[in-house]
Short mmCIF file of C-alpha atoms in Angstrom, two decimals:
data_model
loop_
_atom_site.label_atom_id
_atom_site.label_comp_id
_atom_site.label_asym_id
_atom_site.label_seq_id
_atom_site.Cartn_x
_atom_site.Cartn_y
_atom_site.Cartn_z
CA MET A 7 0.00 0.04 0.00
CA SER A 8 2.95 2.24 0.58
CA GLN A 9 3.83 2.52 -3.07
CA MET A 10 0.48 3.93 -4.05
CA SER A 11 0.18 7.63 -3.92
CA ALA A 12 -2.35 9.25 -1.68
CA ALA A 13 -3.98 11.07 -4.59
CA PHE A 14 -4.78 7.74 -6.28
CA LEU A 15 -6.43 6.39 -3.12
CA ILE A 16 -8.54 9.43 -2.57
CA LEU A 17 -9.57 9.58 -6.28
CA ALA A 18 -10.31 5.77 -6.19
CA ILE A 19 -12.47 6.19 -3.13
CA VAL A 20 -14.31 9.11 -4.45
CA THR A 21 -15.06 7.18 -7.72
CA MET A 22 -16.20 4.06 -5.88
CA VAL A 23 -18.58 6.11 -3.69
CA ALA A 24 -20.06 7.96 -6.65
CA ALA A 25 -20.41 4.70 -8.66
CA CYS A 26 -22.17 2.96 -5.63
CA ALA A 27 -24.46 6.12 -5.37
CA ALA A 28 -25.22 5.94 -8.99
CA MET A 29 -26.33 2.35 -8.74
CA THR A 30 -28.29 2.54 -5.50
CA LEU A 31 -29.97 5.93 -5.22
CA ARG A 32 -33.74 6.23 -5.67
CA GLY A 33 -34.12 9.37 -7.84
CA LEU A 34 -33.05 8.79 -11.38
CA VAL A 35 -31.63 12.35 -11.84
CA HIS A 36 -29.50 11.81 -8.68
CA CYS A 37 -28.26 8.62 -10.18
CA ALA A 38 -27.30 10.42 -13.36
CA LEU A 39 -25.42 13.21 -11.43
CA ALA A 40 -23.56 10.65 -9.26
CA LEU A 41 -22.76 8.89 -12.46
CA ALA A 42 -21.29 12.22 -13.79
CA VAL A 43 -19.08 12.34 -10.70
CA ALA A 44 -17.95 8.83 -11.08
CA PHE A 45 -16.96 9.38 -14.67
CA ALA A 46 -15.12 12.59 -13.71
CA GLY A 47 -13.31 10.50 -10.96
CA ILE A 48 -12.32 8.04 -13.60
CA GLY A 49 -11.02 10.71 -15.84
CA THR A 50 -8.78 12.12 -12.99
CA LEU A 51 -7.55 8.65 -12.24
CA TYR A 52 -6.44 8.56 -15.94
CA LEU A 53 -4.70 11.97 -15.40
CA SER A 54 -2.99 10.69 -12.16
CA LEU A 55 -1.72 7.69 -14.09
CA GLY A 56 -0.16 9.95 -16.67
CA ALA A 57 -2.58 9.64 -19.59
CA GLN A 58 -3.45 13.22 -20.06
CA PHE A 59 -5.05 13.13 -23.41
CA LEU A 60 -7.21 10.07 -22.54
CA GLY A 61 -8.15 11.75 -19.17
CA LEU A 62 -9.43 14.84 -20.92
CA ALA A 63 -11.19 12.88 -23.55
CA GLN A 64 -12.95 10.91 -20.91
CA LEU A 65 -14.05 14.18 -19.24
CA LEU A 66 -15.25 15.58 -22.50
CA VAL A 67 -16.98 12.40 -23.74
CA TYR A 68 -18.44 11.01 -20.63
CA VAL A 69 -19.21 13.99 -18.38
CA GLY A 70 -19.80 16.38 -21.16
CA ALA A 71 -21.91 14.05 -23.52
CA ILE A 72 -23.03 10.88 -22.13
CA ALA A 73 -24.04 12.06 -18.67
CA VAL A 74 -25.95 14.97 -20.15
CA LEU A 75 -27.54 12.62 -22.67
CA ILE A 76 -28.63 10.24 -19.94
CA VAL A 77 -30.20 13.23 -17.94
CA PHE A 78 -32.10 14.29 -21.11
CA VAL A 79 -33.46 10.74 -21.72
CA ILE A 80 -34.46 10.51 -18.04
CA LEU A 81 -36.34 13.88 -18.35
CA LEU A 82 -37.89 12.73 -21.71
CA THR A 83 -39.15 9.45 -20.48
CA ARG A 84 -40.42 10.00 -16.92
CA GLY A 85 -40.01 13.56 -16.04
CA GLY A 86 -37.42 12.78 -13.35
CA GLU A 87 -39.87 11.00 -11.03
CA SER A 88 -38.24 8.63 -8.79
CA ASP A 89 -37.74 4.90 -9.35
CA ALA A 90 -40.81 3.63 -7.52
CA SER A 91 -39.77 0.02 -7.53
CA PRO A 92 -38.13 -1.32 -4.44
CA LEU A 93 -34.41 -1.88 -4.66
CA ILE A 94 -34.51 -5.65 -3.71
CA PRO A 95 -38.06 -6.85 -4.34
CA THR A 96 -37.83 -10.57 -4.94
CA GLY A 97 -35.60 -13.44 -5.74
CA LEU A 98 -33.93 -12.26 -8.97
CA PRO A 99 -32.05 -9.14 -7.66
CA ILE A 100 -30.52 -11.15 -4.93
CA THR A 101 -29.18 -13.55 -7.44
CA GLY A 102 -27.76 -10.43 -9.26
CA ILE A 103 -25.95 -9.32 -6.14
CA VAL A 104 -24.65 -12.73 -5.43
CA VAL A 105 -23.36 -12.99 -8.99
CA ALA A 106 -21.69 -9.60 -8.78
CA THR A 107 -19.98 -10.44 -5.46
CA THR A 108 -18.84 -13.68 -6.84
CA MET A 109 -17.37 -11.91 -9.77
CA LEU A 110 -15.52 -9.47 -7.51
CA ALA A 111 -14.09 -12.24 -5.42
CA LEU A 112 -12.99 -14.08 -8.49
CA LEU A 113 -11.35 -10.89 -9.97
CA ALA A 114 -9.55 -10.08 -6.61
CA TRP A 115 -8.38 -13.64 -6.46
CA ALA A 116 -6.98 -13.51 -10.00
CA VAL A 117 -5.35 -10.15 -9.33
CA PHE A 118 -3.66 -11.35 -6.21
CA HIS A 119 -2.40 -14.58 -7.80
CA SER A 120 -1.09 -12.86 -10.97
CA PHE A 121 2.22 -11.31 -11.83
CA ALA A 122 0.78 -7.92 -11.04
CA ILE A 123 1.75 -8.02 -7.46
CA HIS A 124 5.39 -9.07 -8.09
CA SER A 125 7.12 -7.80 -11.18
CA LEU A 126 7.22 -4.15 -11.89
CA GLY A 127 9.12 -2.58 -14.76
CA PRO A 128 9.75 1.05 -14.86
CA PRO A 129 6.49 2.97 -15.33
CA ALA A 130 5.84 4.27 -18.72
CA THR A 131 6.76 7.85 -19.47
CA PRO A 132 3.56 9.93 -20.07
CA ALA A 133 2.78 10.08 -23.77
CA THR A 134 2.54 13.58 -25.18
CA VAL A 135 -0.26 14.57 -27.40
CA ARG A 136 2.21 14.98 -30.25
CA GLU A 137 3.29 11.33 -29.98
CA LEU A 138 -0.18 10.23 -29.78
CA GLY A 139 -1.11 12.15 -32.83
CA THR A 140 1.74 10.80 -34.87
CA VAL A 141 0.91 7.15 -33.86
CA LEU A 142 -2.70 7.79 -34.60
CA MET A 143 -2.00 9.26 -38.00
CA ALA A 144 0.62 6.60 -39.03
CA GLU A 145 0.14 3.30 -37.51
CA TYR A 146 -3.63 3.41 -36.69
CA VAL A 147 -5.01 5.53 -39.39
CA LEU A 148 -7.25 2.70 -40.80
CA PRO A 149 -8.96 2.10 -37.39
CA LEU A 150 -9.33 5.76 -36.89
CA GLU A 151 -11.21 5.98 -40.22
CA VAL A 152 -13.30 3.02 -39.31
CA ILE A 153 -14.17 4.53 -35.92
CA GLY A 154 -15.19 7.83 -37.71
CA LEU A 155 -17.45 5.84 -40.02
CA MET A 156 -18.91 3.95 -37.17
CA LEU A 157 -19.58 7.11 -35.19
CA THR A 158 -21.45 8.57 -38.13
CA ALA A 159 -23.41 5.42 -38.60
CA ALA A 160 -24.32 5.35 -34.99
CA MET A 161 -25.38 9.00 -34.94
CA ILE A 162 -27.64 8.63 -37.95
CA GLY A 163 -29.09 5.33 -36.56
CA ALA A 164 -29.72 6.90 -33.14
CA VAL A 165 -31.59 9.78 -34.86
CA VAL A 166 -33.48 7.40 -37.08
CA VAL A 167 -34.44 5.06 -34.12
CA ALA A 168 -35.54 8.00 -31.90
CA MET A 169 -37.38 9.80 -34.57
CA LYS A 170 -41.12 10.20 -34.21
CA GLU A 171 -42.97 7.68 -36.32
CA LYS A 172 -45.71 8.75 -38.70
CA GLN A 173 -49.24 8.15 -37.46
CA ASP A 174 -50.30 6.02 -40.31
CA THR A 175 -47.81 3.15 -39.95
CA GLN A 176 -49.30 -0.22 -39.86
CA MET B 30 0.48 -3.59 -2.97
CA THR B 31 1.96 -2.47 -6.21
CA PRO B 32 0.32 0.33 -8.16
CA LEU B 33 -0.60 -2.15 -10.98
CA ALA B 34 -2.45 -4.33 -8.44
CA GLY B 35 -4.12 -1.28 -6.94
CA CYS B 36 -5.35 -0.15 -10.25
CA LEU B 37 -6.67 -3.65 -11.13
CA LEU B 38 -8.40 -3.90 -7.82
CA VAL B 39 -10.12 -0.48 -8.32
CA SER B 40 -11.09 -1.64 -11.74
CA SER B 41 -12.65 -4.95 -10.67
CA LEU B 42 -14.53 -3.17 -7.87
CA LEU B 43 -15.93 -0.72 -10.43
CA PHE B 44 -16.78 -3.63 -12.68
CA SER B 45 -18.59 -5.45 -9.82
CA ILE B 46 -20.63 -2.37 -8.98
CA GLY B 47 -21.66 -1.83 -12.62
CA LEU B 48 -22.59 -5.56 -12.87
CA ALA B 49 -24.61 -5.52 -9.61
CA GLY B 50 -26.47 -2.43 -10.89
CA ALA B 51 -27.14 -3.85 -14.35
CA LEU B 52 -28.38 -7.05 -12.78
CA THR B 53 -30.55 -5.65 -10.02
CA ARG B 54 -32.03 -2.39 -11.30
CA ARG B 55 -35.27 -2.46 -12.95
CA ASN B 56 -35.05 0.74 -15.03
CA THR B 57 -33.66 0.34 -18.40
CA ILE B 58 -31.66 3.61 -18.17
CA LEU B 59 -29.91 2.49 -15.03
CA VAL B 60 -29.03 -0.87 -16.67
CA LEU B 61 -27.35 1.06 -19.35
CA VAL B 62 -25.57 3.13 -16.72
CA GLY B 63 -24.27 -0.06 -15.20
CA ILE B 64 -22.99 -1.23 -18.53
CA GLU B 65 -21.17 2.14 -18.97
CA LEU B 66 -19.54 1.67 -15.61
CA MET B 67 -18.33 -1.77 -16.69
CA LEU B 68 -16.89 -0.44 -19.87
CA ASN B 69 -15.08 2.29 -17.88
CA ALA B 70 -13.61 -0.47 -15.64
CA ALA B 71 -12.16 -2.17 -18.73
CA ASN B 72 -10.84 1.18 -19.90
CA LEU B 73 -9.08 1.79 -16.58
CA ASN B 74 -7.32 -1.74 -17.07
CA PHE B 75 -6.02 -0.61 -20.45
CA VAL B 76 -4.46 2.43 -18.95
CA ALA B 77 -3.11 0.62 -15.96
CA PHE B 78 -1.40 -2.06 -18.13
CA TRP B 79 0.04 0.69 -20.44
CA ARG B 80 1.50 2.59 -17.44
CA PHE B 81 2.82 -0.38 -15.45
CA GLY B 82 2.95 -3.32 -17.88
CA HIS B 83 5.92 -5.01 -19.30
CA ASN B 84 5.84 -3.23 -22.66
CA ALA B 85 5.80 0.10 -21.15
CA GLY B 86 6.57 2.93 -23.57
CA VAL B 87 4.42 1.69 -26.38
CA SER B 88 1.29 3.91 -26.47
CA THR B 89 -0.92 1.08 -27.57
CA GLY B 90 -2.95 1.07 -24.29
CA ILE B 91 -3.92 4.66 -24.74
CA ILE B 92 -4.93 4.26 -28.33
CA PHE B 93 -6.98 1.20 -27.46
CA GLY B 94 -8.58 3.27 -24.68
CA LEU B 95 -9.33 6.09 -26.99
CA PHE B 96 -11.02 3.73 -29.49
CA SER B 97 -12.86 2.07 -26.66
CA ILE B 98 -14.19 5.44 -25.43
CA ALA B 99 -15.56 6.23 -28.98
CA VAL B 100 -17.34 2.83 -29.24
CA ALA B 101 -18.85 3.36 -25.83
CA ALA B 102 -20.08 6.60 -26.81
CA ALA B 103 -21.67 5.19 -29.95
CA GLU B 104 -23.20 2.38 -27.87
CA ALA B 105 -24.69 4.84 -25.26
CA ALA B 106 -26.22 6.91 -27.97
CA VAL B 107 -27.90 4.06 -29.84
CA GLY B 108 -28.91 2.44 -26.49
CA LEU B 109 -30.67 5.63 -25.26
CA ALA B 110 -32.40 6.10 -28.68
CA LEU B 111 -33.60 2.56 -28.36
CA ILE B 112 -34.95 3.27 -24.86
CA LEU B 113 -36.69 6.32 -26.20
CA ALA B 114 -38.33 4.31 -29.01
CA VAL B 115 -39.39 1.67 -26.63
CA TYR B 116 -40.89 4.15 -24.20
CA ARG B 117 -42.79 5.74 -26.97
CA HIS B 118 -44.55 2.47 -27.69
CA THR B 119 -45.10 1.19 -24.24
CA LYS B 120 -44.95 4.31 -21.88
CA THR B 121 -42.74 2.52 -19.43
CA THR B 122 -39.01 2.03 -18.92
CA ASP B 123 -39.58 -0.62 -16.26
CA LEU B 124 -37.75 -3.77 -17.27
CA SER B 125 -40.07 -6.10 -15.37
CA LEU B 126 -43.05 -4.54 -16.99
CA LEU B 127 -41.46 -4.71 -20.29
CA THR B 128 -40.70 -8.54 -20.07
CA GLY B 129 -44.28 -9.11 -18.70
CA ARG B 130 -43.03 -10.65 -15.50
CA ALA B 131 -44.93 -8.36 -13.11
CA GLN B 132 -48.12 -7.89 -15.02
#
């Protein structure tokens, strides 16, 4: 524990608390705002790990776009009224919690039995935006174009799916 | 605990929180939120392995994380559009009502 910086611990705790709040709170709008805090926490975790560009991209895309989009959809669907259903009503959600806890135990076991707790190379030097741009434009230019095409297709598809249908459809 | 193990633990905690939310909540929007949290946990793993892994210095992890964020954004947009379309037909976003389990 001594090798981990205090900033990382604080950011991780804030992110965890916000994620738990996003998944357990009653009001849907409160959930969305807690989710924005969790996304911002993850972005600052990226920053503390030395991935500046990715951290800022995370802040822009998740906090700026996706969280706001989720708030919009909540307001469009139910007007922000709270989730009336009880959190743990019957058998099925208990199964879900058990499955998630088992998954956590399995993952933690795997981490503590992997090479991750022993070997440590020197940490990578933080990549500058210039290096990233060069790599993105030289080595990964084809995936970049494909991603652009996919984003366009997803945008058009989302608009088409969410568009109001005509009244005289069969 | 080494920094890599710490990152992986944080990431698996985040994944489990997202999984628990996606499995237990009955609102479709919150299920999508849980899936987003799981995607973010995977992204955190990419960055952690880029920073502390054996092949440190190659920026593959960051590039992969960038593409993963783009794919997650597209997935969220299409998923929320689908939720809106379903809501327009059924006037509900409750999963148990949508599947007819609690009718």
